[in-house]
CSV table of C-alpha atoms in Angstrom, one decimal:
chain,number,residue,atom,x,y,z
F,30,UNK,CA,31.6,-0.7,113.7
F,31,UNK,CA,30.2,2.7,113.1
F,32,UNK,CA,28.4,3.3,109.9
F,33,UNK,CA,31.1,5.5,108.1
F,34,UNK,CA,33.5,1.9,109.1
F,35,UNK,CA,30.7,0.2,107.3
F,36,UNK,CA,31.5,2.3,104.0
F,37,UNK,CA,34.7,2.6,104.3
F,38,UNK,CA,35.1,-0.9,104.9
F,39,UNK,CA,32.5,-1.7,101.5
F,40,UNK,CA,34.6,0.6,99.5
F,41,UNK,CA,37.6,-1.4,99.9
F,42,UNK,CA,36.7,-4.7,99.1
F,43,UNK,CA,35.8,-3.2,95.5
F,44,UNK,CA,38.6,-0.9,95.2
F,45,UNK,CA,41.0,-3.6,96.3
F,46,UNK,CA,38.9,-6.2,94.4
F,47,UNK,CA,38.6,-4.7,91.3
F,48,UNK,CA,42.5,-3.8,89.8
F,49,UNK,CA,42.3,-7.3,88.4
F,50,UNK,CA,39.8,-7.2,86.5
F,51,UNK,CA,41.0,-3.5,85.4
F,52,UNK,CA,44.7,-5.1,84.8
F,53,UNK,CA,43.2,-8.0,82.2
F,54,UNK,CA,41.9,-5.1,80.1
F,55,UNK,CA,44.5,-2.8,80.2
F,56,UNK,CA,46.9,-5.7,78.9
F,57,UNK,CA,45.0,-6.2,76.0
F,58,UNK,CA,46.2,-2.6,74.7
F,59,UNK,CA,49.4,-1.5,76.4
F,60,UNK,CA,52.4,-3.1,77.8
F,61,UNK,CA,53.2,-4.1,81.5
F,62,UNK,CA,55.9,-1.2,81.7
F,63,UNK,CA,53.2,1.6,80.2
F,64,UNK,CA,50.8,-0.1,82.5
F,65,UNK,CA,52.2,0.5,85.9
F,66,UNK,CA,54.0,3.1,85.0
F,67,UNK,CA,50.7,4.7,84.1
F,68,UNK,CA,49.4,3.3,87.5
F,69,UNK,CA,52.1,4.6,89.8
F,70,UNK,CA,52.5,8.2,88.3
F,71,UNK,CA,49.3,9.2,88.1
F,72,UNK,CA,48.9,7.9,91.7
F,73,UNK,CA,52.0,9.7,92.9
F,74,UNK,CA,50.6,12.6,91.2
F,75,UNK,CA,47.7,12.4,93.2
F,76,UNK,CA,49.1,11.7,96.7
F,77,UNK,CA,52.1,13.3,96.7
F,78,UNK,CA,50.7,16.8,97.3
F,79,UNK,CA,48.8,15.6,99.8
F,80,UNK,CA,51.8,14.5,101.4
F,81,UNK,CA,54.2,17.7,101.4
F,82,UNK,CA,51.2,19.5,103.0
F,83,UNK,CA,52.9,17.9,106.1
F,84,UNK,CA,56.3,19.4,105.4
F,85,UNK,CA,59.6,17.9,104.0
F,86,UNK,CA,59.7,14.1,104.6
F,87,UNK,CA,62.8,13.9,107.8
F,88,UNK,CA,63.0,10.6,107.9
F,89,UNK,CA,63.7,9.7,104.2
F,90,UNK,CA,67.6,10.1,104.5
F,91,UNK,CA,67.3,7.8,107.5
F,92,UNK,CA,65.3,5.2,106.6
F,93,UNK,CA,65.8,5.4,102.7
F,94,UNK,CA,67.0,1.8,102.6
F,95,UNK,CA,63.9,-0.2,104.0
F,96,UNK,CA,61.7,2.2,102.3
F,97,UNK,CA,63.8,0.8,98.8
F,98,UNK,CA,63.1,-2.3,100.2
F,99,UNK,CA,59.7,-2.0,101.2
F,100,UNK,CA,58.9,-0.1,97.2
F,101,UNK,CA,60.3,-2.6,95.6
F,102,UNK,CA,58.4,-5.5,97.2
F,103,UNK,CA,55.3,-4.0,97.4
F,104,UNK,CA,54.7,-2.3,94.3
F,105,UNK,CA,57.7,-2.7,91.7
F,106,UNK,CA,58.0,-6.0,91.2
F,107,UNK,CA,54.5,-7.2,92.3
F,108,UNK,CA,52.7,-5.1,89.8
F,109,UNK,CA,55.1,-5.8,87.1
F,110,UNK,CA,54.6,-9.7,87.9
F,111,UNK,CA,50.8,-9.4,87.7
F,112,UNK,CA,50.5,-7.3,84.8
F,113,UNK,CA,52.3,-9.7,83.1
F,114,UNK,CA,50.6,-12.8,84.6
F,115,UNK,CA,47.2,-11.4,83.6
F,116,UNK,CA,48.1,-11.5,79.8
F,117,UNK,CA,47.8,-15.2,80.1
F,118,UNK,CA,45.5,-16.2,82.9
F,119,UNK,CA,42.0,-15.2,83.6
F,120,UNK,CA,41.7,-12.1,86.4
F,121,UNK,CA,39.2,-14.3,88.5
F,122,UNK,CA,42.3,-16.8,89.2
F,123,UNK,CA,44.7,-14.3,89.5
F,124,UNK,CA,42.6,-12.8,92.4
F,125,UNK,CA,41.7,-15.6,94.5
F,126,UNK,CA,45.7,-16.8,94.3
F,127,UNK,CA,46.6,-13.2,95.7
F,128,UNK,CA,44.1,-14.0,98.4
F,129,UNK,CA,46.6,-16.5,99.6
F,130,UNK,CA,49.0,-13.6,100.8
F,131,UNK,CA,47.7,-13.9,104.6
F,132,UNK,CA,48.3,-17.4,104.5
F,133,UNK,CA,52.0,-16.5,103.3
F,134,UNK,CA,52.8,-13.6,105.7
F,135,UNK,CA,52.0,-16.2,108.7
F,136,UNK,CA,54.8,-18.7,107.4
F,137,UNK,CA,57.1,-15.7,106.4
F,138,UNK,CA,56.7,-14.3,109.7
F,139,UNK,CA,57.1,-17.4,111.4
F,140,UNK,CA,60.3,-18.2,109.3
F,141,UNK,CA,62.0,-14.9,110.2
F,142,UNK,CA,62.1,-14.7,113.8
F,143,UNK,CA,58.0,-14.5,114.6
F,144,UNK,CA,58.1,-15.1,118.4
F,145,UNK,CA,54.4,-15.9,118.5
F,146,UNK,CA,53.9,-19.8,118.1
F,147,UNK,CA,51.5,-21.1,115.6
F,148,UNK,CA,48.4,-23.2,117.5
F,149,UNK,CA,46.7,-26.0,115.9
F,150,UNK,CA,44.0,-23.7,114.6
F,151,UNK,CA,46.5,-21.8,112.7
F,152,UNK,CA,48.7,-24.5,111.3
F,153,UNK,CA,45.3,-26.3,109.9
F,154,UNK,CA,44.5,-22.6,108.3
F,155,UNK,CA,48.3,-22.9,106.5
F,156,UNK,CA,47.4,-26.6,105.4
F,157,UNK,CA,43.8,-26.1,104.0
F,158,UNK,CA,45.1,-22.7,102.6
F,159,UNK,CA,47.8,-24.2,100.2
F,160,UNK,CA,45.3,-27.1,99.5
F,161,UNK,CA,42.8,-24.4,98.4
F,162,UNK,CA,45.5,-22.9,96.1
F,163,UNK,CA,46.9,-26.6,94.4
F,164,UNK,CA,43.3,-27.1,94.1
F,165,UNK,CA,43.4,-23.4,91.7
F,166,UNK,CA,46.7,-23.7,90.3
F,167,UNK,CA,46.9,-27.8,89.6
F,168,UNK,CA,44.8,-27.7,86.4
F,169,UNK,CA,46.3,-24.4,84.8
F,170,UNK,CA,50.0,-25.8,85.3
F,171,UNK,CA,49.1,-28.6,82.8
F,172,UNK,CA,47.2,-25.7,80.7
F,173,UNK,CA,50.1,-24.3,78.8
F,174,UNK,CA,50.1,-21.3,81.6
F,175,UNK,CA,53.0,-22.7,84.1
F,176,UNK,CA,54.8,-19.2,84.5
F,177,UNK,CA,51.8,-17.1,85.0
F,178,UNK,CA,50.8,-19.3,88.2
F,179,UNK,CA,54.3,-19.1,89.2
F,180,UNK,CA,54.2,-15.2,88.8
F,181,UNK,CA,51.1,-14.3,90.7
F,182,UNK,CA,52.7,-17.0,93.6
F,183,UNK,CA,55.5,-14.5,93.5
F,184,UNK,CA,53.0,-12.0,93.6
F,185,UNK,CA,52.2,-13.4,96.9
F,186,UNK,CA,55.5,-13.4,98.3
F,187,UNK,CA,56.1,-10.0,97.8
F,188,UNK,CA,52.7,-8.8,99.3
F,189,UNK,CA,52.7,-11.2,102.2
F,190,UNK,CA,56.5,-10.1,102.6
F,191,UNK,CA,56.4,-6.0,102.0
F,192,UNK,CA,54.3,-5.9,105.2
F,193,UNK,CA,56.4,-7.5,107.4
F,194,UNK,CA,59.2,-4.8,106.7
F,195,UNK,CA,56.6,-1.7,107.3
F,196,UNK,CA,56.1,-3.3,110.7
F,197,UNK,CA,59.5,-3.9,111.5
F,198,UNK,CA,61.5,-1.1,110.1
F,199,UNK,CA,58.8,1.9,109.0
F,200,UNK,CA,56.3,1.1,111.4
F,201,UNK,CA,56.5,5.1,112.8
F,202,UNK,CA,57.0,6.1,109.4
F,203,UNK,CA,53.9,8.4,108.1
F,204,UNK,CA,52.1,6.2,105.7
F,205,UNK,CA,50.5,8.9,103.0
F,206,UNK,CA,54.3,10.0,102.8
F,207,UNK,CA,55.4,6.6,102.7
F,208,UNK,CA,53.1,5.7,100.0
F,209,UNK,CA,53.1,8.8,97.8
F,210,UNK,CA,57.2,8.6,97.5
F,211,UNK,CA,56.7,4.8,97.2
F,212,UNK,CA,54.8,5.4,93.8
F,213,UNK,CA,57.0,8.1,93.0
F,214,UNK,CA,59.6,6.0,92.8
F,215,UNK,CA,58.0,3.0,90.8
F,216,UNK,CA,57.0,5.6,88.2
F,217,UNK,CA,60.3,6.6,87.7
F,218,UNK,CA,61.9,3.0,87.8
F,219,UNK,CA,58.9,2.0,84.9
F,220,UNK,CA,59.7,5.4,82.7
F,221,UNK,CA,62.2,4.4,80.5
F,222,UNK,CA,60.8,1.0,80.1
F,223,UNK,CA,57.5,2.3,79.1
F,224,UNK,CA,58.9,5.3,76.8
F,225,UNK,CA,60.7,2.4,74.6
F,226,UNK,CA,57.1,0.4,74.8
F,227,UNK,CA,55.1,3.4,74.0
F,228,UNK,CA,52.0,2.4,71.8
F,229,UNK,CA,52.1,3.7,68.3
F,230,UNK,CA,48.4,4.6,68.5
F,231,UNK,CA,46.4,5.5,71.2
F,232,UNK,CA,44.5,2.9,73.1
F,233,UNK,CA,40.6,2.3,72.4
F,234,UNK,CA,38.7,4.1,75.4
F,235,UNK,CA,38.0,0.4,77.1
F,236,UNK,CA,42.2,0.5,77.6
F,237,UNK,CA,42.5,4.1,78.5
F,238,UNK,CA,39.4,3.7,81.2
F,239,UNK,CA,40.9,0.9,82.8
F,240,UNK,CA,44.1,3.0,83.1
F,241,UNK,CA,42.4,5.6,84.1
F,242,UNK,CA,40.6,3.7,87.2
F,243,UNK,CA,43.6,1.7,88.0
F,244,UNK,CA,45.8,4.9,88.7
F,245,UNK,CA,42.7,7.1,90.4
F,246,UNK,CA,40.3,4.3,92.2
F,247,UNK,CA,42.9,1.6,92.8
F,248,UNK,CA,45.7,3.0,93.4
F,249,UNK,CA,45.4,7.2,95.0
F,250,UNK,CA,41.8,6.6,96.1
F,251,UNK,CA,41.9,3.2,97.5
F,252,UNK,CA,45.5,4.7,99.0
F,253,UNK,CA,43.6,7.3,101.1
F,254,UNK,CA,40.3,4.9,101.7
F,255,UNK,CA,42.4,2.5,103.6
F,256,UNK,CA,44.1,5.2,105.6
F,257,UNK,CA,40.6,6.3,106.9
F,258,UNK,CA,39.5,3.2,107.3
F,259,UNK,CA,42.6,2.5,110.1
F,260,UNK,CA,41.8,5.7,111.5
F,261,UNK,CA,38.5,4.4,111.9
F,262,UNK,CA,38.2,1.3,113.2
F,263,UNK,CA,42.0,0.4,113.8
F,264,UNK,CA,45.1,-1.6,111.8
F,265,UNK,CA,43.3,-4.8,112.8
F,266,UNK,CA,40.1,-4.6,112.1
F,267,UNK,CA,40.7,-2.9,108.8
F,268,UNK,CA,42.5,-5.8,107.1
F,269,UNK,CA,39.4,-8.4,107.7
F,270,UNK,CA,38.6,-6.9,103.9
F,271,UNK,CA,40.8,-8.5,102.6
F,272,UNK,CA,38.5,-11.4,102.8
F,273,UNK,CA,36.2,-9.8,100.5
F,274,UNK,CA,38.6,-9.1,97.4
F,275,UNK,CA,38.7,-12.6,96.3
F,276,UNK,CA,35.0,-12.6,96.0
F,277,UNK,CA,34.6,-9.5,94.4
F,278,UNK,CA,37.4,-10.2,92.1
F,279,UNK,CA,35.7,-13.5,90.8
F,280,UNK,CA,32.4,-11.2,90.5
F,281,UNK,CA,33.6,-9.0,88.5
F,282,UNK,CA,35.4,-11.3,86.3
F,283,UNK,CA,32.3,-13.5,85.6
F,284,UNK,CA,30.3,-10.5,85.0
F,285,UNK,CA,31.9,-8.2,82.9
F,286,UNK,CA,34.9,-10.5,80.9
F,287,UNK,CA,32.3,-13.4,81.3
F,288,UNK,CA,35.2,-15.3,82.9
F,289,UNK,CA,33.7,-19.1,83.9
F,290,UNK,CA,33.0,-19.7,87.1
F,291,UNK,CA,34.2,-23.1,87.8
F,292,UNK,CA,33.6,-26.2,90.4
F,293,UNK,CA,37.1,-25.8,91.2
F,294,UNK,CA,37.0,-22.2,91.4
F,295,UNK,CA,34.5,-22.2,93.9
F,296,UNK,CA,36.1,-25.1,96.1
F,297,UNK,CA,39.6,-23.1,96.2
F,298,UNK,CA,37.6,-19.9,97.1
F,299,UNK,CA,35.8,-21.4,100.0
F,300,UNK,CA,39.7,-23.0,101.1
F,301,UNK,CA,41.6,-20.1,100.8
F,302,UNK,CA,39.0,-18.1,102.3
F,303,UNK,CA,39.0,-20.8,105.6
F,304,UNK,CA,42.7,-20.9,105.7
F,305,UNK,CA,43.4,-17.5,105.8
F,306,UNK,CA,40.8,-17.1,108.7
F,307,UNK,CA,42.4,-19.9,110.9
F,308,UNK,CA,46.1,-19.1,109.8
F,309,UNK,CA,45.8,-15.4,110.8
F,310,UNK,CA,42.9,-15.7,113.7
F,311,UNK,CA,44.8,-15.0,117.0
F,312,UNK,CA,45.6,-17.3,119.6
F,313,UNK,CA,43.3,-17.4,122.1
F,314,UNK,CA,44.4,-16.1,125.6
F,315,UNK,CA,44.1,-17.9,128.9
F,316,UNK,CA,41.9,-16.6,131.5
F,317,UNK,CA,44.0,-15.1,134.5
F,318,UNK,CA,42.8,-13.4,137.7
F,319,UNK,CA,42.6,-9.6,136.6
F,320,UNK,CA,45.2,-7.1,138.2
F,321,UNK,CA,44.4,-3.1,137.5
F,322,UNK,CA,42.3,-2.6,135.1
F,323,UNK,CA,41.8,-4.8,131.6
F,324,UNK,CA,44.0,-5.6,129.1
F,325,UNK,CA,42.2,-3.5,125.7
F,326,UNK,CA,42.7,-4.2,122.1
């Protein structure tokens, strides 16, 4: 990997790492609707004229249905979910049970019509996966916190779902386009919701800078990152980040709420972390007596 690969790649496991920690403070001042509505319009704000520099989007009347789809999996109802779960759990555990989405998009996949069968490898990766997350969520379901476990699982879902439709149905759809009318659209779904739960007084400046970095770093920034780190070093390749975000999630969390960092905590890291390497490594091919030239990745 080149050295700009090497940045890019650093700057998304922290701008990918970090929302949740951003998320837990924002909560504490405003509501989940202001929250991502404040998220997605500022971001839309930010990409959208990016995007028309490339003209009028064609495809939207055509493909207006999965892109619905495909907004309201990955974004609407996701962040909504997480907001909400964060008012009650701590952002560390919030973060490492997202990190379970890879395991998720391999049995999602596999459920809806994946042709590509899952080796031993991969369904130990599943197994030790889930264990890593019972091993996370067991104690806090007995902790008066049921729901919020059950909302970031959702959480899950949706990100180890949204994905799948990109590939399948928007996979020659631009993506700064795609994304920009994405947010666009959250932001206006979340308006009237956060316009009735408008705080009376203005948040204190820890509330407004987590807003702030949510919307710009997280959200626009970590947007255009991620499209220059595919250009750089290819779809594949660019995903191994999401490794990282658990860890820097947990970081930050310690660090700055003074979150504990727990026995358990680190056990479930270390599983989910494992399982989602074996569940999504790839199958290993058989050798065969070349023909032409090389099969390249």
């Amino acid at each position: 990997m080149s050295g700009r690969g090497w940045v890019l790649f650093a700057a998304m496991g922290i701008l990918w790492g970090i929302p949740y920690l951003m998320i837990k403070v924002a909560v504490g001042g405003v509501s989940v609707p202001v929250l991502v509505f404040a998220r997605t319009a500022v971001g839309a704000a930010v990409l959208l004229p990016l995007a028309l520099r490339a003209g009028r989007p064609a495809w939207l009347r055509e493909r207006w249905l999965p892109l619905l789809a495909f907004a309201t999996i990955e974004i609407m109802i996701p962040w909504g979910l997480l907001s909400d779960a964060e008012r009650h759990i701590t952002s560390s555990m919030t973060g490492l049970l997202i990190a379970a989405s890879p395991i998720v998009a391999v049995l999602i996949g596999r459920l809806t019509g994946d042709a590509e069968r899952l080796g031993t490898a991969r369904w130990a990766g599943l197994a030790v996966g889930f264990a890593g997350v019972a091993v996370l969520a067991g104690p806090a379901l007995g902790d008066g916190s049921p729901w919020a476990i059950v909302e970031v699982l959702l959480v899950a879902v949706c990100y180890a779902t949204a994905p799948i439709i990109a590939a399948r149905r928007l996979a020659d759809v631009p993506t700064l386009p795609m994304t920009a009318v994405c947010l666009g659209g959250a932001a206006l779904v979340y308006a009237t919701p956060a316009v009735l739960t408008w705080p009376a007084a203005l948040p204190d400046s820890r509330v407004l800078a987590a807003l702030a970095g949510l919307a710009v770093l997280c959200t626009a920034l970590a947007f255009l990152v991620f499209f220059a780190l595919i250009r750089e070093v290819g779809p594949s390749r660019a995903l191994v980040f999401t490794y990282v975000n658990p860890a820097v999630a947990v970081t930050a969390g310690v660090l700055v709420l003074g979150e504990p960092l727990t026995a358990s905590i680190v056990v479930a890291f270390a599983l989910i972390l494992a399982g989602s390497v074996l569940a999504t490594a790839p199958r290993a091919r058989k050798a065969v007596t070349p023909v032409g030239s090389p099969e390249c990745r």
